[in-house]
Amino acid sequence: KKELFMKLYRDVNENLSEIYRIFSRGGKASLELENPENPFEGGLDIKASPSGKKVRLLKSLSGGEKSLAALAFIFALQQTNPSPFYILDEVDMFLDADNAGVVSRIIRENSQKAQFIQVTLRKVTLKQTEHIIGVMMQNSGVSEVVMKPNIDDFVEENRPMEVKT
Amino acid sequence: KKELFMKLYRDVNENLSEIYRIFSRGGKASLELENPENPFEGGLDIKASPSGKKVRLLKSLSGGEKSLAALAFIFALQQTNPSPFYILDEVDMFLDADNAGVVSRIIRENSQKAQFIQVTLRKVTLKQTEHIIGVMMQNSGVSEVVMKPNIDDFVEENRPMEVKT
Amino acid sequence: VHLKEIELENFKTFGGKTRVPFSQGYTAIIGPNGSGKSNILDAILFVLGPKSSKSLRAENLTDLIFNGGAKGKAASYCKVSLLFDNKDRSMPLDHDVVRLTRHVKLSGSSAGYSSSFYINGEKSSLKEFDSVLTSAGILSDGYNMVRQGLITSIIETGPIERRRILDRVS
Amino acid sequence: VHLKEIELENFKTFGGKTRVPFSQGYTAIIGPNGSGKSNILDAILFVLGPKSSKSLRAENLTDLIFNGGAKGKAASYCKVSLLFDNKDRSMPLDHDVVRLTRHVKLSGSSAGYSSSFYINGEKSSLKEFDSVLTSAGILSDGYNMVRQGLITSIIETGPIERRRILDRVS
Ligand SMILES: Nc1ncnc2c1ncn2[C@@H]1O[C@H](COP(=O)(O)OP(=O)(O)OP(=O)(O)O)[C@@H](O)[C@H]1O
Ligand SMILES: Nc1ncnc2c1ncn2[C@@H]1O[C@H](COP(=O)(O)OP(=O)(O)OP(=O)(O)O)[C@@H](O)[C@H]1O
Ligand SMILES: [Mg+2]
Ligand SMILES: [Mg+2]
């Protein structure tokens, strides 16, 4: 049991540091066991340092930085056991334009090998998706599917803030 | 003690149903005590029915519907004891364009009587704010304040999805 | 194998019959708050996922049946079919299209409802579903289905609970 | 009374001295993830808010001191001043501008740091801060300061914890 756990731990840790390096354009992330000798007696923490910053535990990062690290952890877990099919529900919610853009580019790359279905409210994400399905609700409380929704009417666009003083 | 609690409960409940009616363009929301006789022995739930839907407990609403009801609850609490000064950190995160637009319009109205400082990533919210402060981080890991940031470079715009089939 | 289409009948906010075609690659689902986006993902999980109602944001399986919305009549059953393109035969069935159907209907039994499974129209069982999905590598309890709010809960949860994620997967 | 300006010195990511002017009415703060937006709100809470470090997303008060960032040198103190327009005299002090300053510096004492309060440059105390703020109606532990993530925690928390919100306010 401990063997299996430690093998998964090492695999996820390796995947995490690679995925987070790409997500944060050069940052470092790793897992940390509270009790490496007896893993089942302690917990697991995620350490991350966005590029240009010192390494910190998940809880002292900003909202967006935490969600980027947590998403990298989920993707690292997924990589240990590939599936033909993934669903993601508003995973880009806390990310600014740059981060949401990088994440959706990675998903686009992964969608060559597997099917991805993602609920999103972000225009920056829609730039990468190949197909879009709209859902509307009429006053009746019944949902309807719209196969070719007009995107411009729907989602927001985030660009990194330029310092135009 | 019970007296004070019940008075606050009635006030917040009244404020909530009014605020939520405006937020959801016609929906109903109310508080519910698990044990109305001995409130301190039970919990508190929020019931809401977005306009055109049956009444449901918070947990069976959608992500955005929940956050609109929770925000209405917070504003209902704030109304019981007005302050000259409020801070809000990304409260519009889960809302679609319509809902984020209504909320920021209400805050704009309230900002005639008190000062509101809100961190946001949404362009729909910025349409209502009077002043905007930008924050940037250089590679050094040091934050800088930008007094007149160029908004177009920064935030997203959400519009309700029109069914243009 | 990839998902070609979903057929929903009276599932949550999808009153009546609704077809949602899917393509391979990367698909986005967009729409206003409360319009039914996450309900589509719940429909997928209803067939593929853990069979408990809790994971579908419902107290009981009968809460998944369309409740009539604003003014309509509540339905007495709900049904979801997932159609998979099986040309690569990764599902051990000799069909180009495999249609997995789950059906819940109100009934007079003590539980108040009956729940049944079908493969290509023939009565099947939860066990058979699981074996067909596992051989195709479609895990329902892995982290391949990232529900709304999972990211926040991984961040907010304590280290012990976070370690348990690895326990479950290993 | 309204907030006219914040002066930050070595507070979290704000190394060196930074001034942030505010106007009455409705102000937005925008910027990329991790740029320091919530840190500005933490600076306000550092002076007005509950005095514990936990509410400022820090283990200890000394974690609030600028740690040098990527390549810089860690500072040995942090200081935040909030300047309020007091022309309406809602703060019981006979000044048009009231400047509330909180200062934390590393020291050789057993706690490892010292923390001090100033009003318009004169040494003051936490108690005096609280009395000046309360008479102006600026509550720090009420729901007037909605931190990042509060909405999610109200939704996710159980009914008992939710009731406790009313207990605390009443
Ligand atoms: N059995 C049912 N019959 C009718 N409506 C239902 C049923 N079960 C749930 N609902 C409704 O479905 C709605 C939730 O939809 P869903 O979670 O799919 O929204 P969403 O599009 O994901 O929104 P968001 O962007 O806010 O996450 C709720 O308003 C809820 O009341
Ligand atoms: N004492 C300190 N010295 C230097 N950096 C610090 C200090 N304390 C916290 N930080 C850094 O501050 C950053 C968090 O900033 P903040 O929470 O203000 O971001 P934000 O702009 O609100 O981002 P988001 O949009 O993701 O919420 C983290 O990267 C953290 O490492
Ligand atoms: Mg949803
Ligand atoms: Mg923040």
mmCIF file with all atom_site columns, N, CA and C in Angstrom, chain A residues 52-53 93-94 121-123 134-137 139-141 146 148-150 152-165, chain B residues 52-53 93-94 122-124 134-137 139-141 146 148-150 152-165:
data_model
loop_
_atom_site.group_PDB
_atom_site.id
_atom_site.type_symbol
_atom_site.label_atom_id
_atom_site.label_alt_id
_atom_site.label_comp_id
_atom_site.label_asym_id
_atom_site.label_entity_id
_atom_site.label_seq_id
_atom_site.pdbx_PDB_ins_code
_atom_site.Cartn_x
_atom_site.Cartn_y
_atom_site.Cartn_z
_atom_site.occupancy
_atom_site.B_iso_or_equiv
_atom_site.pdbx_formal_charge
_atom_site.auth_seq_id
_atom_site.auth_comp_id
_atom_site.auth_asym_id
_atom_site.auth_atom_id
_atom_site.pdbx_PDB_model_num
ATOM 1   N N  . GLY A 1 52  ? 9.706   34.700 -10.310 1.00 0.00 ? 52  GLY A N  1
ATOM 2   C CA . GLY A 1 52  ? 10.104  35.986 -9.733  1.00 0.00 ? 52  GLY A CA 1
ATOM 3   C C  . GLY A 1 52  ? 9.742   36.114 -8.280  1.00 0.00 ? 52  GLY A C  1
ATOM 4   N N  . LYS A 1 53  ? 9.273   35.041 -7.652  1.00 0.00 ? 53  LYS A N  1
ATOM 5   C CA . LYS A 1 53  ? 8.908   35.170 -6.229  1.00 0.00 ? 53  LYS A CA 1
ATOM 6   C C  . LYS A 1 53  ? 9.530   34.034 -5.446  1.00 0.00 ? 53  LYS A C  1
ATOM 7   N N  . MET A 1 93  ? -11.941 30.269 -13.740 1.00 0.00 ? 93  MET A N  1
ATOM 8   C CA . MET A 1 93  ? -12.682 31.315 -13.037 1.00 0.00 ? 93  MET A CA 1
ATOM 9   C C  . MET A 1 93  ? -11.804 32.377 -12.366 1.00 0.00 ? 93  MET A C  1
ATOM 10  N N  . PHE A 1 94  ? -10.746 31.972 -11.649 1.00 0.00 ? 94  PHE A N  1
ATOM 11  C CA . PHE A 1 94  ? -9.951  32.899 -10.839 1.00 0.00 ? 94  PHE A CA 1
ATOM 12  C C  . PHE A 1 94  ? -8.732  33.448 -11.577 1.00 0.00 ? 94  PHE A C  1
ATOM 13  N N  . LEU A 1 121 ? -16.812 30.850 -18.936 1.00 0.00 ? 121 LEU A N  1
ATOM 14  C CA . LEU A 1 121 ? -17.434 32.152 -19.171 1.00 0.00 ? 121 LEU A CA 1
ATOM 15  C C  . LEU A 1 121 ? -16.422 33.102 -19.810 1.00 0.00 ? 121 LEU A C  1
ATOM 16  N N  . ARG A 1 122 ? -15.219 32.612 -20.151 1.00 0.00 ? 122 ARG A N  1
ATOM 17  C CA . ARG A 1 122 ? -14.132 33.500 -20.545 1.00 0.00 ? 122 ARG A CA 1
ATOM 18  C C  . ARG A 1 122 ? -13.870 33.473 -22.050 1.00 0.00 ? 122 ARG A C  1
ATOM 19  N N  . LYS A 1 123 ? -13.787 34.662 -22.640 1.00 0.00 ? 123 LYS A N  1
ATOM 20  C CA . LYS A 1 123 ? -13.528 34.759 -24.076 1.00 0.00 ? 123 LYS A CA 1
ATOM 21  C C  . LYS A 1 123 ? -12.117 34.273 -24.408 1.00 0.00 ? 123 LYS A C  1
ATOM 22  N N  . GLY A 1 134 ? -23.986 26.532 -26.897 1.00 0.00 ? 134 GLY A N  1
ATOM 23  C CA . GLY A 1 134 ? -24.607 27.505 -26.006 1.00 0.00 ? 134 GLY A CA 1
ATOM 24  C C  . GLY A 1 134 ? -25.797 26.896 -25.271 1.00 0.00 ? 134 GLY A C  1
ATOM 25  N N  . VAL A 1 135 ? -26.059 27.377 -24.068 1.00 0.00 ? 135 VAL A N  1
ATOM 26  C CA . VAL A 1 135 ? -27.235 26.919 -23.315 1.00 0.00 ? 135 VAL A CA 1
ATOM 27  C C  . VAL A 1 135 ? -28.003 28.157 -22.864 1.00 0.00 ? 135 VAL A C  1
ATOM 28  N N  . MET A 1 136 ? -29.292 28.167 -23.118 1.00 0.00 ? 136 MET A N  1
ATOM 29  C CA . MET A 1 136 ? -30.131 29.299 -22.695 1.00 0.00 ? 136 MET A CA 1
ATOM 30  C C  . MET A 1 136 ? -31.271 28.771 -21.854 1.00 0.00 ? 136 MET A C  1
ATOM 31  N N  . MET A 1 137 ? -31.825 29.661 -21.022 1.00 0.00 ? 137 MET A N  1
ATOM 32  C CA . MET A 1 137 ? -33.030 29.265 -20.301 1.00 0.00 ? 137 MET A CA 1
ATOM 33  C C  . MET A 1 137 ? -34.116 30.286 -20.587 1.00 0.00 ? 137 MET A C  1
ATOM 34  N N  . ASN A 1 139 ? -38.023 31.879 -19.948 1.00 0.00 ? 139 ASN A N  1
ATOM 35  C CA . ASN A 1 139 ? -38.725 32.160 -18.684 1.00 0.00 ? 139 ASN A CA 1
ATOM 36  C C  . ASN A 1 139 ? -39.418 30.943 -18.110 1.00 0.00 ? 139 ASN A C  1
ATOM 37  N N  . SER A 1 140 ? -39.587 29.919 -18.918 1.00 0.00 ? 140 SER A N  1
ATOM 38  C CA . SER A 1 140 ? -40.324 28.746 -18.472 1.00 0.00 ? 140 SER A CA 1
ATOM 39  C C  . SER A 1 140 ? -39.514 27.899 -17.499 1.00 0.00 ? 140 SER A C  1
ATOM 40  N N  . GLY A 1 141 ? -38.215 28.193 -17.329 1.00 0.00 ? 141 GLY A N  1
ATOM 41  C CA . GLY A 1 141 ? -37.403 27.368 -16.451 1.00 0.00 ? 141 GLY A CA 1
ATOM 42  C C  . GLY A 1 141 ? -36.888 26.120 -17.143 1.00 0.00 ? 141 GLY A C  1
ATOM 43  N N  . VAL A 1 146 ? -28.223 25.765 -27.852 1.00 0.00 ? 146 VAL A N  1
ATOM 44  C CA . VAL A 1 146 ? -28.068 26.564 -29.070 1.00 0.00 ? 146 VAL A CA 1
ATOM 45  C C  . VAL A 1 146 ? -26.759 26.137 -29.723 1.00 0.00 ? 146 VAL A C  1
ATOM 46  N N  . LYS A 1 148 ? -25.011 27.063 -32.571 1.00 0.00 ? 148 LYS A N  1
ATOM 47  C CA . LYS A 1 148 ? -24.009 28.049 -33.021 1.00 0.00 ? 148 LYS A CA 1
ATOM 48  C C  . LYS A 1 148 ? -24.277 29.407 -32.390 1.00 0.00 ? 148 LYS A C  1
ATOM 49  N N  . PRO A 1 149 ? -23.983 29.533 -31.076 1.00 0.00 ? 149 PRO A N  1
ATOM 50  C CA . PRO A 1 149 ? -24.267 30.796 -30.389 1.00 0.00 ? 149 PRO A CA 1
ATOM 51  C C  . PRO A 1 149 ? -23.354 31.905 -30.900 1.00 0.00 ? 149 PRO A C  1
ATOM 52  N N  . ASN A 1 150 ? -23.800 33.145 -30.792 1.00 0.00 ? 150 ASN A N  1
ATOM 53  C CA . ASN A 1 150 ? -22.986 34.292 -31.198 1.00 0.00 ? 150 ASN A CA 1
ATOM 54  C C  . ASN A 1 150 ? -22.077 34.640 -30.029 1.00 0.00 ? 150 ASN A C  1
ATOM 55  N N  . ASP A 1 152 ? -19.625 36.825 -29.497 1.00 0.00 ? 152 ASP A N  1
ATOM 56  C CA . ASP A 1 152 ? -19.370 38.218 -29.100 1.00 0.00 ? 152 ASP A CA 1
ATOM 57  C C  . ASP A 1 152 ? -20.395 38.692 -28.107 1.00 0.00 ? 152 ASP A C  1
ATOM 58  N N  . ASP A 1 153 ? -21.590 38.115 -28.196 1.00 0.00 ? 153 ASP A N  1
ATOM 59  C CA . ASP A 1 153 ? -22.626 38.557 -27.263 1.00 0.00 ? 153 ASP A CA 1
ATOM 60  C C  . ASP A 1 153 ? -22.467 37.898 -25.917 1.00 0.00 ? 153 ASP A C  1
ATOM 61  N N  . PHE A 1 154 ? -21.465 37.061 -25.788 1.00 0.00 ? 154 PHE A N  1
ATOM 62  C CA . PHE A 1 154 ? -21.523 36.306 -24.590 1.00 0.00 ? 154 PHE A CA 1
ATOM 63  C C  . PHE A 1 154 ? -20.407 36.472 -23.594 1.00 0.00 ? 154 PHE A C  1
ATOM 64  N N  . VAL A 1 155 ? -19.157 36.434 -24.024 1.00 0.00 ? 155 VAL A N  1
ATOM 65  C CA . VAL A 1 155 ? -18.113 36.278 -23.010 1.00 0.00 ? 155 VAL A CA 1
ATOM 66  C C  . VAL A 1 155 ? -17.155 37.453 -22.988 1.00 0.00 ? 155 VAL A C  1
ATOM 67  N N  . GLU A 1 156 ? -16.341 37.481 -21.929 1.00 0.00 ? 156 GLU A N  1
ATOM 68  C CA . GLU A 1 156 ? -15.469 38.624 -21.706 1.00 0.00 ? 156 GLU A CA 1
ATOM 69  C C  . GLU A 1 156 ? -14.071 38.362 -22.255 1.00 0.00 ? 156 GLU A C  1
ATOM 70  N N  . GLU A 1 157 ? -13.328 39.442 -22.424 1.00 0.00 ? 157 GLU A N  1
ATOM 71  C CA . GLU A 1 157 ? -11.984 39.341 -22.949 1.00 0.00 ? 157 GLU A CA 1
ATOM 72  C C  . GLU A 1 157 ? -10.990 39.985 -21.983 1.00 0.00 ? 157 GLU A C  1
ATOM 73  N N  . ASN A 1 158 ? -9.978  39.235 -21.602 1.00 0.00 ? 158 ASN A N  1
ATOM 74  C CA . ASN A 1 158 ? -9.011  39.751 -20.635 1.00 0.00 ? 158 ASN A CA 1
ATOM 75  C C  . ASN A 1 158 ? -7.662  39.944 -21.314 1.00 0.00 ? 158 ASN A C  1
ATOM 76  N N  . ARG A 1 159 ? -7.077  41.100 -21.213 1.00 0.00 ? 159 ARG A N  1
ATOM 77  C CA . ARG A 1 159 ? -5.711  41.224 -21.734 1.00 0.00 ? 159 ARG A CA 1
ATOM 78  C C  . ARG A 1 159 ? -4.806  41.678 -20.606 1.00 0.00 ? 159 ARG A C  1
ATOM 79  N N  . PRO A 1 160 ? -3.555  41.285 -20.629 1.00 0.00 ? 160 PRO A N  1
ATOM 80  C CA . PRO A 1 160 ? -2.661  41.694 -19.554 1.00 0.00 ? 160 PRO A CA 1
ATOM 81  C C  . PRO A 1 160 ? -2.572  43.210 -19.518 1.00 0.00 ? 160 PRO A C  1
ATOM 82  N N  . MET A 1 161 ? -2.541  43.768 -18.309 1.00 0.00 ? 161 MET A N  1
ATOM 83  C CA . MET A 1 161 ? -2.596  45.212 -18.184 1.00 0.00 ? 161 MET A CA 1
ATOM 84  C C  . MET A 1 161 ? -1.265  45.825 -18.593 1.00 0.00 ? 161 MET A C  1
ATOM 85  N N  . GLU A 1 162 ? -1.338  46.699 -19.591 1.00 0.00 ? 162 GLU A N  1
ATOM 86  C CA . GLU A 1 162 ? -0.130  47.418 -19.959 1.00 0.00 ? 162 GLU A CA 1
ATOM 87  C C  . GLU A 1 162 ? -0.047  48.687 -19.145 1.00 0.00 ? 162 GLU A C  1
ATOM 88  N N  . VAL A 1 163 ? 1.141   49.082 -18.775 1.00 0.00 ? 163 VAL A N  1
ATOM 89  C CA . VAL A 1 163 ? 1.283   50.272 -17.938 1.00 0.00 ? 163 VAL A CA 1
ATOM 90  C C  . VAL A 1 163 ? 1.316   51.485 -18.864 1.00 0.00 ? 163 VAL A C  1
ATOM 91  N N  . LYS A 1 164 ? 0.119   51.909 -19.331 1.00 0.00 ? 164 LYS A N  1
ATOM 92  C CA . LYS A 1 164 ? 0.091   53.099 -20.191 1.00 0.00 ? 164 LYS A CA 1
ATOM 93  C C  . LYS A 1 164 ? -0.219  54.297 -19.312 1.00 0.00 ? 164 LYS A C  1
ATOM 94  N N  . THR A 1 165 ? 0.752   54.850 -18.694 1.00 0.00 ? 165 THR A N  1
ATOM 95  C CA . THR A 1 165 ? 0.461   55.938 -17.748 1.00 0.00 ? 165 THR A CA 1
ATOM 96  C C  . THR A 1 165 ? 0.231   57.236 -18.501 1.00 0.00 ? 165 THR A C  1
ATOM 97  N N  . GLY B 1 52  ? -38.779 32.876 -12.194 1.00 0.00 ? 52  GLY B N  1
ATOM 98  C CA . GLY B 1 52  ? -39.179 31.840 -13.144 1.00 0.00 ? 52  GLY B CA 1
ATOM 99  C C  . GLY B 1 52  ? -38.833 30.454 -12.666 1.00 0.00 ? 52  GLY B C  1
ATOM 100 N N  . LYS B 1 53  ? -38.385 30.312 -11.417 1.00 0.00 ? 53  LYS B N  1
ATOM 101 C CA . LYS B 1 53  ? -38.059 28.963 -10.938 1.00 0.00 ? 53  LYS B CA 1
ATOM 102 C C  . LYS B 1 53  ? -38.711 28.710 -9.593  1.00 0.00 ? 53  LYS B C  1
ATOM 103 N N  . MET B 1 93  ? -17.102 37.537 -9.121  1.00 0.00 ? 93  MET B N  1
ATOM 104 C CA . MET B 1 93  ? -16.364 36.454 -9.762  1.00 0.00 ? 93  MET B CA 1
ATOM 105 C C  . MET B 1 93  ? -17.245 35.429 -10.473 1.00 0.00 ? 93  MET B C  1
ATOM 106 N N  . PHE B 1 94  ? -18.335 34.963 -9.841  1.00 0.00 ? 94  PHE B N  1
ATOM 107 C CA . PHE B 1 94  ? -19.123 33.841 -10.377 1.00 0.00 ? 94  PHE B CA 1
ATOM 108 C C  . PHE B 1 94  ? -20.308 34.319 -11.202 1.00 0.00 ? 94  PHE B C  1
ATOM 109 N N  . ARG B 1 122 ? -13.689 42.374 -13.805 1.00 0.00 ? 122 ARG B N  1
ATOM 110 C CA . ARG B 1 122 ? -14.757 42.394 -14.787 1.00 0.00 ? 122 ARG B CA 1
ATOM 111 C C  . ARG B 1 122 ? -14.985 43.785 -15.381 1.00 0.00 ? 122 ARG B C  1
ATOM 112 N N  . LYS B 1 123 ? -15.039 43.856 -16.716 1.00 0.00 ? 123 LYS B N  1
ATOM 113 C CA . LYS B 1 123 ? -15.257 45.133 -17.387 1.00 0.00 ? 123 LYS B CA 1
ATOM 114 C C  . LYS B 1 123 ? -16.665 45.646 -17.114 1.00 0.00 ? 123 LYS B C  1
ATOM 115 N N  . VAL B 1 124 ? -17.613 44.710 -17.019 1.00 0.00 ? 124 VAL B N  1
ATOM 116 C CA . VAL B 1 124 ? -19.002 45.106 -16.795 1.00 0.00 ? 124 VAL B CA 1
ATOM 117 C C  . VAL B 1 124 ? -19.103 45.869 -15.470 1.00 0.00 ? 124 VAL B C  1
ATOM 118 N N  . GLY B 1 134 ? -4.846  50.906 -10.844 1.00 0.00 ? 134 GLY B N  1
ATOM 119 C CA . GLY B 1 134 ? -4.235  49.683 -11.354 1.00 0.00 ? 134 GLY B CA 1
ATOM 120 C C  . GLY B 1 134 ? -3.074  49.257 -10.482 1.00 0.00 ? 134 GLY B C  1
ATOM 121 N N  . VAL B 1 135 ? -2.826  47.957 -10.416 1.00 0.00 ? 135 VAL B N  1
ATOM 122 C CA . VAL B 1 135 ? -1.676  47.438 -9.674  1.00 0.00 ? 135 VAL B CA 1
ATOM 123 C C  . VAL B 1 135 ? -0.895  46.515 -10.593 1.00 0.00 ? 135 VAL B C  1
ATOM 124 N N  . MET B 1 136 ? 0.410   46.720 -10.672 1.00 0.00 ? 136 MET B N  1
ATOM 125 C CA . MET B 1 136 ? 1.260   45.878 -11.502 1.00 0.00 ? 136 MET B CA 1
ATOM 126 C C  . MET B 1 136 ? 2.382   45.299 -10.656 1.00 0.00 ? 136 MET B C  1
ATOM 127 N N  . MET B 1 137 ? 2.933   44.165 -11.128 1.00 0.00 ? 137 MET B N  1
ATOM 128 C CA . MET B 1 137 ? 4.076   43.583 -10.439 1.00 0.00 ? 137 MET B CA 1
ATOM 129 C C  . MET B 1 137 ? 5.202   43.448 -11.448 1.00 0.00 ? 137 MET B C  1
ATOM 130 N N  . ASN B 1 139 ? 9.128   42.222 -12.589 1.00 0.00 ? 139 ASN B N  1
ATOM 131 C CA . ASN B 1 139 ? 9.798   40.941 -12.333 1.00 0.00 ? 139 ASN B CA 1
ATOM 132 C C  . ASN B 1 139 ? 10.475  40.876 -10.974 1.00 0.00 ? 139 ASN B C  1
ATOM 133 N N  . SER B 1 140 ? 10.638  42.034 -10.370 1.00 0.00 ? 140 SER B N  1
ATOM 134 C CA . SER B 1 140 ? 11.346  42.064 -9.102  1.00 0.00 ? 140 SER B CA 1
ATOM 135 C C  . SER B 1 140 ? 10.503  41.516 -7.941  1.00 0.00 ? 140 SER B C  1
ATOM 136 N N  . GLY B 1 141 ? 9.208   41.306 -8.173  1.00 0.00 ? 141 GLY B N  1
ATOM 137 C CA . GLY B 1 141 ? 8.350   40.840 -7.069  1.00 0.00 ? 141 GLY B CA 1
ATOM 138 C C  . GLY B 1 141 ? 7.863   41.999 -6.226  1.00 0.00 ? 141 GLY B C  1
ATOM 139 N N  . VAL B 1 146 ? -0.597  52.047 -10.446 1.00 0.00 ? 146 VAL B N  1
ATOM 140 C CA . VAL B 1 146 ? -0.722  52.840 -11.675 1.00 0.00 ? 146 VAL B CA 1
ATOM 141 C C  . VAL B 1 146 ? -2.023  53.630 -11.576 1.00 0.00 ? 146 VAL B C  1
ATOM 142 N N  . LYS B 1 148 ? -3.734  55.887 -13.629 1.00 0.00 ? 148 LYS B N  1
ATOM 143 C CA . LYS B 1 148 ? -4.723  55.915 -14.714 1.00 0.00 ? 148 LYS B CA 1
ATOM 144 C C  . LYS B 1 148 ? -4.447  54.770 -15.695 1.00 0.00 ? 148 LYS B C  1
ATOM 145 N N  . PRO B 1 149 ? -4.767  53.545 -15.294 1.00 0.00 ? 149 PRO B N  1
ATOM 146 C CA . PRO B 1 149 ? -4.480  52.398 -16.155 1.00 0.00 ? 149 PRO B CA 1
ATOM 147 C C  . PRO B 1 149 ? -5.376  52.424 -17.385 1.00 0.00 ? 149 PRO B C  1
ATOM 148 N N  . ASN B 1 150 ? -4.913  51.799 -18.464 1.00 0.00 ? 150 ASN B N  1
ATOM 149 C CA . ASN B 1 150 ? -5.711  51.702 -19.681 1.00 0.00 ? 150 ASN B CA 1
ATOM 150 C C  . ASN B 1 150 ? -6.633  50.499 -19.558 1.00 0.00 ? 150 ASN B C  1
ATOM 151 N N  . ASP B 1 152 ? -9.067  49.141 -21.351 1.00 0.00 ? 152 ASP B N  1
ATOM 152 C CA . ASP B 1 152 ? -9.313  48.210 -22.456 1.00 0.00 ? 152 ASP B CA 1
ATOM 153 C C  . ASP B 1 152 ? -8.314  47.087 -22.476 1.00 0.00 ? 152 ASP B C  1
ATOM 154 N N  . ASP B 1 153 ? -7.125  47.395 -21.961 1.00 0.00 ? 153 ASP B N  1
ATOM 155 C CA . ASP B 1 153 ? -6.098  46.350 -21.954 1.00 0.00 ? 153 ASP B CA 1
ATOM 156 C C  . ASP B 1 153 ? -6.295  45.390 -20.806 1.00 0.00 ? 153 ASP B C  1
ATOM 157 N N  . PHE B 1 154 ? -7.326  45.612 -20.044 1.00 0.00 ? 154 PHE B N  1
ATOM 158 C CA . PHE B 1 154 ? -7.286  44.838 -18.852 1.00 0.00 ? 154 PHE B CA 1
ATOM 159 C C  . PHE B 1 154 ? -8.434  43.869 -18.607 1.00 0.00 ? 154 PHE B C  1
ATOM 160 N N  . VAL B 1 155 ? -9.665  44.270 -18.753 1.00 0.00 ? 155 VAL B N  1
ATOM 161 C CA . VAL B 1 155 ? -10.733 43.444 -18.212 1.00 0.00 ? 155 VAL B CA 1
ATOM 162 C C  . VAL B 1 155 ? -11.693 42.936 -19.273 1.00 0.00 ? 155 VAL B C  1
ATOM 163 N N  . GLU B 1 156 ? -12.519 42.009 -18.872 1.00 0.00 ? 156 GLU B N  1
ATOM 164 C CA . GLU B 1 156 ? -13.403 41.328 -19.816 1.00 0.00 ? 156 GLU B CA 1
ATOM 165 C C  . GLU B 1 156 ? -14.794 41.952 -19.854 1.00 0.00 ? 156 GLU B C  1
ATOM 166 N N  . GLU B 1 157 ? -15.530 41.673 -20.902 1.00 0.00 ? 157 GLU B N  1
ATOM 167 C CA . GLU B 1 157 ? -16.871 42.197 -21.067 1.00 0.00 ? 157 GLU B CA 1
ATOM 168 C C  . GLU B 1 157 ? -17.852 41.038 -21.269 1.00 0.00 ? 157 GLU B C  1
ATOM 169 N N  . ASN B 1 158 ? -18.874 40.988 -20.446 1.00 0.00 ? 158 ASN B N  1
ATOM 170 C CA . ASN B 1 158 ? -19.854 39.903 -20.541 1.00 0.00 ? 158 ASN B CA 1
ATOM 171 C C  . ASN B 1 158 ? -21.187 40.446 -21.030 1.00 0.00 ? 158 ASN B C  1
ATOM 172 N N  . ARG B 1 159 ? -21.755 39.879 -22.037 1.00 0.00 ? 159 ARG B N  1
ATOM 173 C CA . ARG B 1 159 ? -23.119 40.302 -22.410 1.00 0.00 ? 159 ARG B CA 1
ATOM 174 C C  . ARG B 1 159 ? -24.013 39.082 -22.387 1.00 0.00 ? 159 ARG B C  1
ATOM 175 N N  . PRO B 1 160 ? -25.301 39.257 -22.083 1.00 0.00 ? 160 PRO B N  1
ATOM 176 C CA . PRO B 1 160 ? -26.182 38.091 -22.034 1.00 0.00 ? 160 PRO B CA 1
ATOM 177 C C  . PRO B 1 160 ? -26.204 37.428 -23.395 1.00 0.00 ? 160 PRO B C  1
ATOM 178 N N  . MET B 1 161 ? -26.251 36.092 -23.394 1.00 0.00 ? 161 MET B N  1
ATOM 179 C CA . MET B 1 161 ? -26.190 35.404 -24.678 1.00 0.00 ? 161 MET B CA 1
ATOM 180 C C  . MET B 1 161 ? -27.498 35.525 -25.427 1.00 0.00 ? 161 MET B C  1
ATOM 181 N N  . GLU B 1 162 ? -27.440 36.122 -26.629 1.00 0.00 ? 162 GLU B N  1
ATOM 182 C CA . GLU B 1 162 ? -28.633 36.171 -27.443 1.00 0.00 ? 162 GLU B CA 1
ATOM 183 C C  . GLU B 1 162 ? -28.711 34.918 -28.284 1.00 0.00 ? 162 GLU B C  1
ATOM 184 N N  . VAL B 1 163 ? -29.924 34.391 -28.440 1.00 0.00 ? 163 VAL B N  1
ATOM 185 C CA . VAL B 1 163 ? -30.095 33.176 -29.219 1.00 0.00 ? 163 VAL B CA 1
ATOM 186 C C  . VAL B 1 163 ? -30.137 33.568 -30.698 1.00 0.00 ? 163 VAL B C  1
ATOM 187 N N  . LYS B 1 164 ? -28.924 33.778 -31.275 1.00 0.00 ? 164 LYS B N  1
ATOM 188 C CA . LYS B 1 164 ? -28.917 34.095 -32.710 1.00 0.00 ? 164 LYS B CA 1
ATOM 189 C C  . LYS B 1 164 ? -28.663 32.804 -33.456 1.00 0.00 ? 164 LYS B C  1
ATOM 190 N N  . THR B 1 165 ? -29.670 32.035 -33.664 1.00 0.00 ? 165 THR B N  1
ATOM 191 C CA . THR B 1 165 ? -29.467 30.723 -34.299 1.00 0.00 ? 165 THR B CA 1
ATOM 192 C C  . THR B 1 165 ? -29.288 30.892 -35.795 1.00 0.00 ? 165 THR B C  1
#
